[in-house]
XYZ file of C-alpha atoms in Angstrom:
395
model
C 53.002 82.073 40.024
C 54.710 84.733 42.395
C 53.469 84.887 45.559
C 53.494 88.214 47.256
C 52.144 88.342 50.943
C 51.315 91.752 52.277
C 49.188 91.296 54.719
C 51.475 91.547 57.933
C 47.925 93.697 59.590
C 46.018 90.433 59.864
C 49.448 88.424 60.980
C 53.205 88.921 59.988
C 54.569 84.899 59.976
C 56.733 83.878 62.877
C 60.780 84.393 62.667
C 63.126 80.832 62.195
C 64.785 82.546 65.638
C 61.408 82.745 67.259
C 60.657 79.040 66.652
C 63.751 78.041 67.339
C 63.417 79.225 71.128
C 60.053 77.615 70.956
C 60.797 74.774 70.467
C 61.919 73.139 73.001
C 59.271 73.835 75.395
C 57.397 72.201 73.195
C 59.145 69.224 73.763
C 61.463 67.848 76.605
C 60.882 71.575 78.869
C 57.832 71.209 79.476
C 57.175 71.660 82.582
C 53.998 74.010 84.395
C 55.905 76.960 86.041
C 53.809 76.606 89.187
C 55.137 73.413 89.843
C 57.925 73.140 92.288
C 60.358 70.916 91.014
C 62.753 71.343 88.250
C 60.690 70.938 85.200
C 58.726 73.888 86.847
C 61.968 75.495 87.907
C 63.447 75.469 84.377
C 59.487 76.965 82.659
C 59.273 79.698 85.193
C 62.668 80.905 84.494
C 61.950 80.809 80.477
C 58.711 82.866 81.261
C 60.353 85.772 83.272
C 63.195 86.012 81.172
C 60.184 86.340 78.262
C 58.734 89.074 80.445
C 61.958 91.016 80.951
C 62.287 91.521 76.760
C 59.011 92.079 76.466
C 59.683 94.926 78.621
C 62.260 96.096 77.759
C 60.781 96.571 74.187
C 57.839 99.047 75.733
C 60.559 100.489 78.487
C 58.754 99.044 81.521
C 59.989 97.353 84.561
C 59.055 92.919 83.902
C 56.210 92.846 87.290
C 54.285 95.308 85.218
C 53.893 92.947 82.500
C 50.700 90.431 82.274
C 50.916 87.807 79.294
C 48.035 87.344 77.869
C 46.656 84.707 74.748
C 46.166 88.105 72.157
C 45.848 91.690 71.773
C 42.059 91.573 71.907
C 42.226 89.548 75.754
C 44.875 92.516 76.656
C 42.125 95.035 75.735
C 39.136 93.515 77.040
C 41.366 92.942 80.073
C 42.791 96.551 79.939
C 39.044 98.164 79.510
C 37.039 96.244 81.596
C 39.434 95.745 84.105
C 40.798 99.470 85.197
C 37.449 100.677 84.091
C 36.186 98.796 87.565
C 38.625 99.141 89.678
C 37.946 103.205 89.513
C 33.989 102.743 89.100
C 33.791 104.104 92.869
C 35.312 107.450 91.912
C 33.153 107.768 88.546
C 31.233 105.883 85.389
C 32.242 107.460 82.445
C 34.972 106.621 80.014
C 36.403 108.136 76.813
C 37.548 106.325 73.804
C 38.114 107.158 69.997
C 35.445 106.547 67.171
C 38.148 105.031 65.488
C 39.124 102.008 68.175
C 39.339 98.192 67.508
C 36.312 96.415 67.735
C 38.475 94.495 70.862
C 38.058 97.953 72.682
C 35.039 99.542 71.443
C 33.142 96.175 72.596
C 34.648 96.318 75.997
C 33.088 100.048 76.187
C 29.737 98.703 74.885
C 29.439 96.006 76.705
C 30.072 98.254 79.897
C 27.675 100.395 78.449
C 25.443 98.051 79.205
C 26.289 97.794 82.674
C 25.296 100.959 83.736
C 28.947 103.308 81.970
C 28.419 105.922 80.109
C 30.506 106.662 76.782
C 32.167 109.120 74.725
C 33.159 108.162 71.370
C 35.618 111.385 70.225
C 35.506 111.853 66.791
C 38.669 112.155 64.455
C 40.009 113.866 61.412
C 40.028 112.690 56.767
C 43.009 111.930 58.398
C 42.280 109.674 61.301
C 44.271 111.967 63.405
C 42.250 112.054 66.981
C 42.637 116.282 68.436
C 43.960 116.000 71.890
C 41.926 118.818 72.677
C 38.458 117.277 71.701
C 39.941 114.657 73.827
C 39.832 117.393 76.441
C 36.423 118.328 75.798
C 35.311 114.786 76.450
C 36.366 114.327 79.720
C 34.253 114.762 82.600
C 34.549 114.737 87.042
C 33.204 111.657 86.605
C 35.590 110.528 83.751
C 37.367 107.606 85.077
C 39.705 105.791 81.776
C 40.200 106.663 78.578
C 41.689 104.884 75.642
C 42.965 106.015 73.024
C 44.668 103.745 70.113
C 48.570 104.502 69.446
C 48.196 103.748 65.814
C 45.331 102.592 63.542
C 46.390 99.020 62.395
C 43.653 99.697 59.293
C 44.847 103.494 57.975
C 48.472 103.591 59.200
C 47.854 106.695 61.560
C 49.559 107.617 64.307
C 48.310 109.567 67.399
C 49.628 112.108 69.950
C 49.276 109.869 72.723
C 51.696 111.736 74.673
C 49.715 114.915 75.044
C 46.083 112.904 74.959
C 47.899 111.343 78.010
C 49.319 114.130 79.692
C 45.813 115.712 79.602
C 44.196 111.973 80.811
C 46.264 112.489 83.933
C 45.497 116.353 84.640
C 42.072 115.192 84.931
C 42.820 112.464 87.187
C 41.683 109.561 85.107
C 43.629 106.470 83.691
C 44.981 106.182 80.396
C 45.439 103.611 77.716
C 46.615 102.736 74.527
C 45.791 100.081 72.203
C 49.678 99.305 70.971
C 49.267 96.406 69.075
C 49.825 98.113 65.813
C 53.006 99.742 67.268
C 54.883 97.594 69.741
C 57.680 96.019 68.161
C 57.008 97.877 64.444
C 58.113 101.992 66.090
C 60.057 102.603 69.446
C 57.840 103.536 72.145
C 58.710 103.970 76.009
C 56.158 103.720 78.010
C 57.238 106.178 80.473
C 57.747 108.826 78.470
C 54.622 108.674 76.980
C 53.063 109.085 80.706
C 50.415 106.431 80.149
C 48.855 104.554 82.802
C 48.171 100.854 80.405
C 49.465 99.359 77.179
C 48.478 96.525 74.578
C 50.484 93.748 72.446
C 50.478 91.524 70.766
C 53.004 89.207 69.204
C 51.591 88.119 66.290
C 51.815 91.948 65.192
C 55.838 91.653 65.050
C 57.127 88.148 63.878
C 55.806 86.645 67.379
C 53.428 83.272 67.434
C 49.657 83.887 67.165
C 47.927 83.180 70.826
C 49.827 85.657 72.872
C 50.026 89.049 73.997
C 50.435 90.847 76.594
C 49.123 93.724 78.964
C 50.926 96.507 80.880
C 49.596 98.208 84.067
C 51.781 100.904 85.361
C 53.227 99.838 88.910
C 50.375 101.675 91.876
C 47.707 101.405 89.240
C 44.731 99.050 90.265
C 43.243 96.705 87.562
C 40.183 94.291 88.470
C 41.473 90.354 86.606
C 38.108 89.149 84.848
C 39.600 85.538 84.808
C 38.830 83.850 88.100
C 41.301 80.701 88.991
C 44.813 80.585 90.215
C 47.822 82.731 91.274
C 49.399 82.383 87.675
C 50.881 86.199 86.818
C 50.249 87.982 90.106
C 47.357 86.853 90.754
C 45.930 89.192 87.737
C 45.635 86.453 84.705
C 44.655 83.058 86.249
C 45.229 79.988 83.833
C 47.716 77.879 83.203
C 51.214 79.884 81.064
C 51.978 78.736 77.179
C 55.473 78.573 77.773
C 56.048 78.389 73.984
C 54.277 81.124 72.683
C 55.643 83.789 75.574
C 59.013 82.608 74.991
C 58.577 83.382 71.559
C 57.060 86.672 72.619
C 59.849 87.240 74.407
C 62.442 86.349 71.473
C 60.609 88.801 69.316
C 60.225 91.272 71.611
C 64.081 90.997 71.602
C 64.620 90.557 68.107
C 62.404 94.089 67.080
C 64.396 95.920 69.766
C 67.546 94.809 68.086
C 66.700 95.554 64.756
C 63.780 98.396 64.902
C 66.048 100.611 62.854
C 66.544 98.704 60.032
C 63.041 97.456 59.733
C 61.754 100.807 59.662
C 63.656 102.022 57.207
C 63.508 99.509 55.091
C 59.363 99.263 55.272
C 59.049 103.007 55.216
C 61.468 102.809 51.333
C 58.975 100.300 50.499
C 55.850 101.873 51.645
C 56.471 104.971 49.950
C 57.298 103.597 46.715
C 53.622 101.720 46.658
C 52.016 105.008 48.210
C 54.121 107.163 45.041
C 53.630 104.823 42.379
C 49.751 103.235 42.936
C 48.152 106.666 42.117
C 49.949 107.269 39.375
C 49.218 104.260 37.713
C 45.480 103.741 38.851
C 42.791 107.269 38.352
C 40.536 108.024 41.126
C 42.625 106.837 44.158
C 42.375 108.229 47.531
C 45.420 107.717 50.168
C 43.716 106.440 53.329
C 45.212 107.969 56.851
C 47.878 110.822 57.496
C 50.132 111.218 54.719
C 53.579 111.270 56.699
C 52.610 110.481 60.509
C 51.661 107.328 59.887
C 53.385 103.566 60.451
C 56.253 102.543 58.609
C 54.890 98.889 56.511
C 51.170 100.759 56.046
C 49.664 101.518 52.250
C 46.090 101.909 52.355
C 44.166 103.459 49.683
C 40.654 103.526 49.135
C 39.805 103.170 45.106
C 36.680 104.332 43.771
C 33.875 103.128 42.382
C 34.580 99.004 43.296
C 34.466 96.957 46.099
C 38.105 95.830 48.216
C 36.121 92.167 48.341
C 36.555 91.541 44.306
C 40.263 93.197 44.449
C 41.109 90.734 46.574
C 40.098 87.857 44.847
C 41.347 89.126 41.640
C 44.947 89.806 43.605
C 44.169 86.877 45.246
C 44.768 84.911 42.062
C 47.866 86.770 41.026
C 49.726 85.496 44.796
C 48.562 88.689 46.371
C 47.660 88.806 49.647
C 46.417 91.752 51.134
C 42.965 93.021 52.958
C 40.289 95.509 52.343
C 39.548 97.145 56.391
C 40.354 95.274 59.322
C 41.095 91.358 59.182
C 38.189 91.680 62.025
C 35.744 93.347 59.360
C 36.968 91.856 56.445
C 34.013 89.008 55.724
C 31.560 91.042 56.962
C 31.384 93.412 53.774
C 30.282 95.507 55.873
C 32.114 99.343 55.330
C 34.844 99.597 57.696
C 33.451 101.950 61.144
C 37.204 103.482 60.540
C 36.910 104.606 57.240
C 33.422 106.213 57.618
C 34.941 107.755 60.989
C 36.747 109.471 59.093
C 34.006 111.255 56.444
C 34.668 108.661 53.989
C 31.288 107.994 52.140
C 30.547 104.243 52.519
C 30.335 103.686 48.553
C 34.016 105.306 48.666
C 34.806 103.003 51.754
C 34.180 99.768 50.250
C 36.450 100.087 48.068
C 39.233 100.073 50.880
C 42.298 98.179 50.260
C 45.438 97.575 52.242
C 48.660 96.847 51.655
C 50.317 95.625 54.957
C 53.994 95.685 53.949
C 55.975 93.023 56.178
C 60.518 92.748 56.707
C 60.616 90.442 53.835
C 58.875 92.319 51.202
C 61.095 93.480 48.655
C 61.067 96.370 45.853
C 60.213 93.380 42.942
C 57.199 92.659 45.390
C 56.375 95.942 45.407
C 56.854 96.443 41.144
C 54.732 93.456 40.796
C 51.800 94.801 42.523
C 51.922 98.420 40.535
C 51.845 95.542 37.298
C 49.259 93.716 38.528
C 47.035 95.866 40.002
C 45.991 98.460 36.821
C 44.404 95.438 34.903
C 42.366 94.420 37.787
C 40.944 97.875 38.632
C 40.060 98.649 34.665
C 38.236 95.067 34.134
C 35.986 95.802 37.611
C 35.336 99.466 36.178
C 34.198 97.897 33.671
C 31.283 95.776 35.378
C 30.734 98.207 37.623
C 27.600 100.294 37.607
C 28.839 103.114 39.486
C 31.594 103.931 36.877
C 29.612 104.192 34.167
C 27.223 106.815 35.728
C 30.046 108.669 36.674
C 31.922 107.983 33.192
C 28.194 109.225 31.740
C 28.207 112.300 34.265
C 31.917 113.122 32.421
C 30.959 112.556 29.355
C 27.899 115.103 29.153
C 30.359 118.016 30.857
C 32.771 118.311 27.742
């Protein structure tokens, strides 16, 4: 049976070059970077080399990079640490309604601690209107956090304009760039932002490692107590192999980004153009053009995403329904609901997130396999039966 992996938004496979770079630090070069001897020096040099490569990927300075365990930790650190550092100026936070749960739940936690929270709505494409952000900002707003792109529907946000509005109001601006760093070109300085989160497993690096960029001069309060690692900003013995892998993945992403974008965009468009011509009542979710190169997300009416996933899996195809963090919850995606989709339609979400190893043949296999699956499920769907009956009555 053919195997087709189209769930790269959940995690990408690690590239062979990344694994090769990591192996010495899993075997012989096992020193602690904080140790004052040869083994420690070797590990410390590897960590600093990786820090420089990650910084280069996003147009930052090496000393501004803080290594973390994941994008989730980076987002928690940013939202909680930046807000806490600024709370003498105010206790109001602004985020978009479609943020990843690691941002949304962090903001809700702060709300329980006395901060006020404003959720900025999005339009039907999942796009944040900068004017809505401007209307949400108050004199006591200390932090604005809007994701660079949404990994579930692929919409890329007008971050430069939103960041400018936040800065003009005197607020710190953070962006969750987990879906974009290493995937599309970005320059932290050019965007005018103050902090940025990323994760290695989103661009062919290892799981369990991420980074938070904090612009020099911006205060952040650590929430892990312990040693002096990461300039005293993130305690805990460094995961040297994973950090080295993140650095190598960042280096490869910088070198190959143009060709990756061209390859993924062509495959994405083939799927986006092909699916609606083979299946009726399919809704493309996310912005039609302002979207991630590897994201093809849909809602297929009258059936549930989970059922499609199971039958696709039986055909060797890995996909997702909603975000990886919600697909087991059997709840409609908060992103799709915020975009104005009805619950019954949002339950039919299907996300194909493409990777560099995917081919035209993979896409054509999906276009061959999915229509019979949809037909089979609709034959068992009371929603589809009701719809068909209503259509027949109108003829």
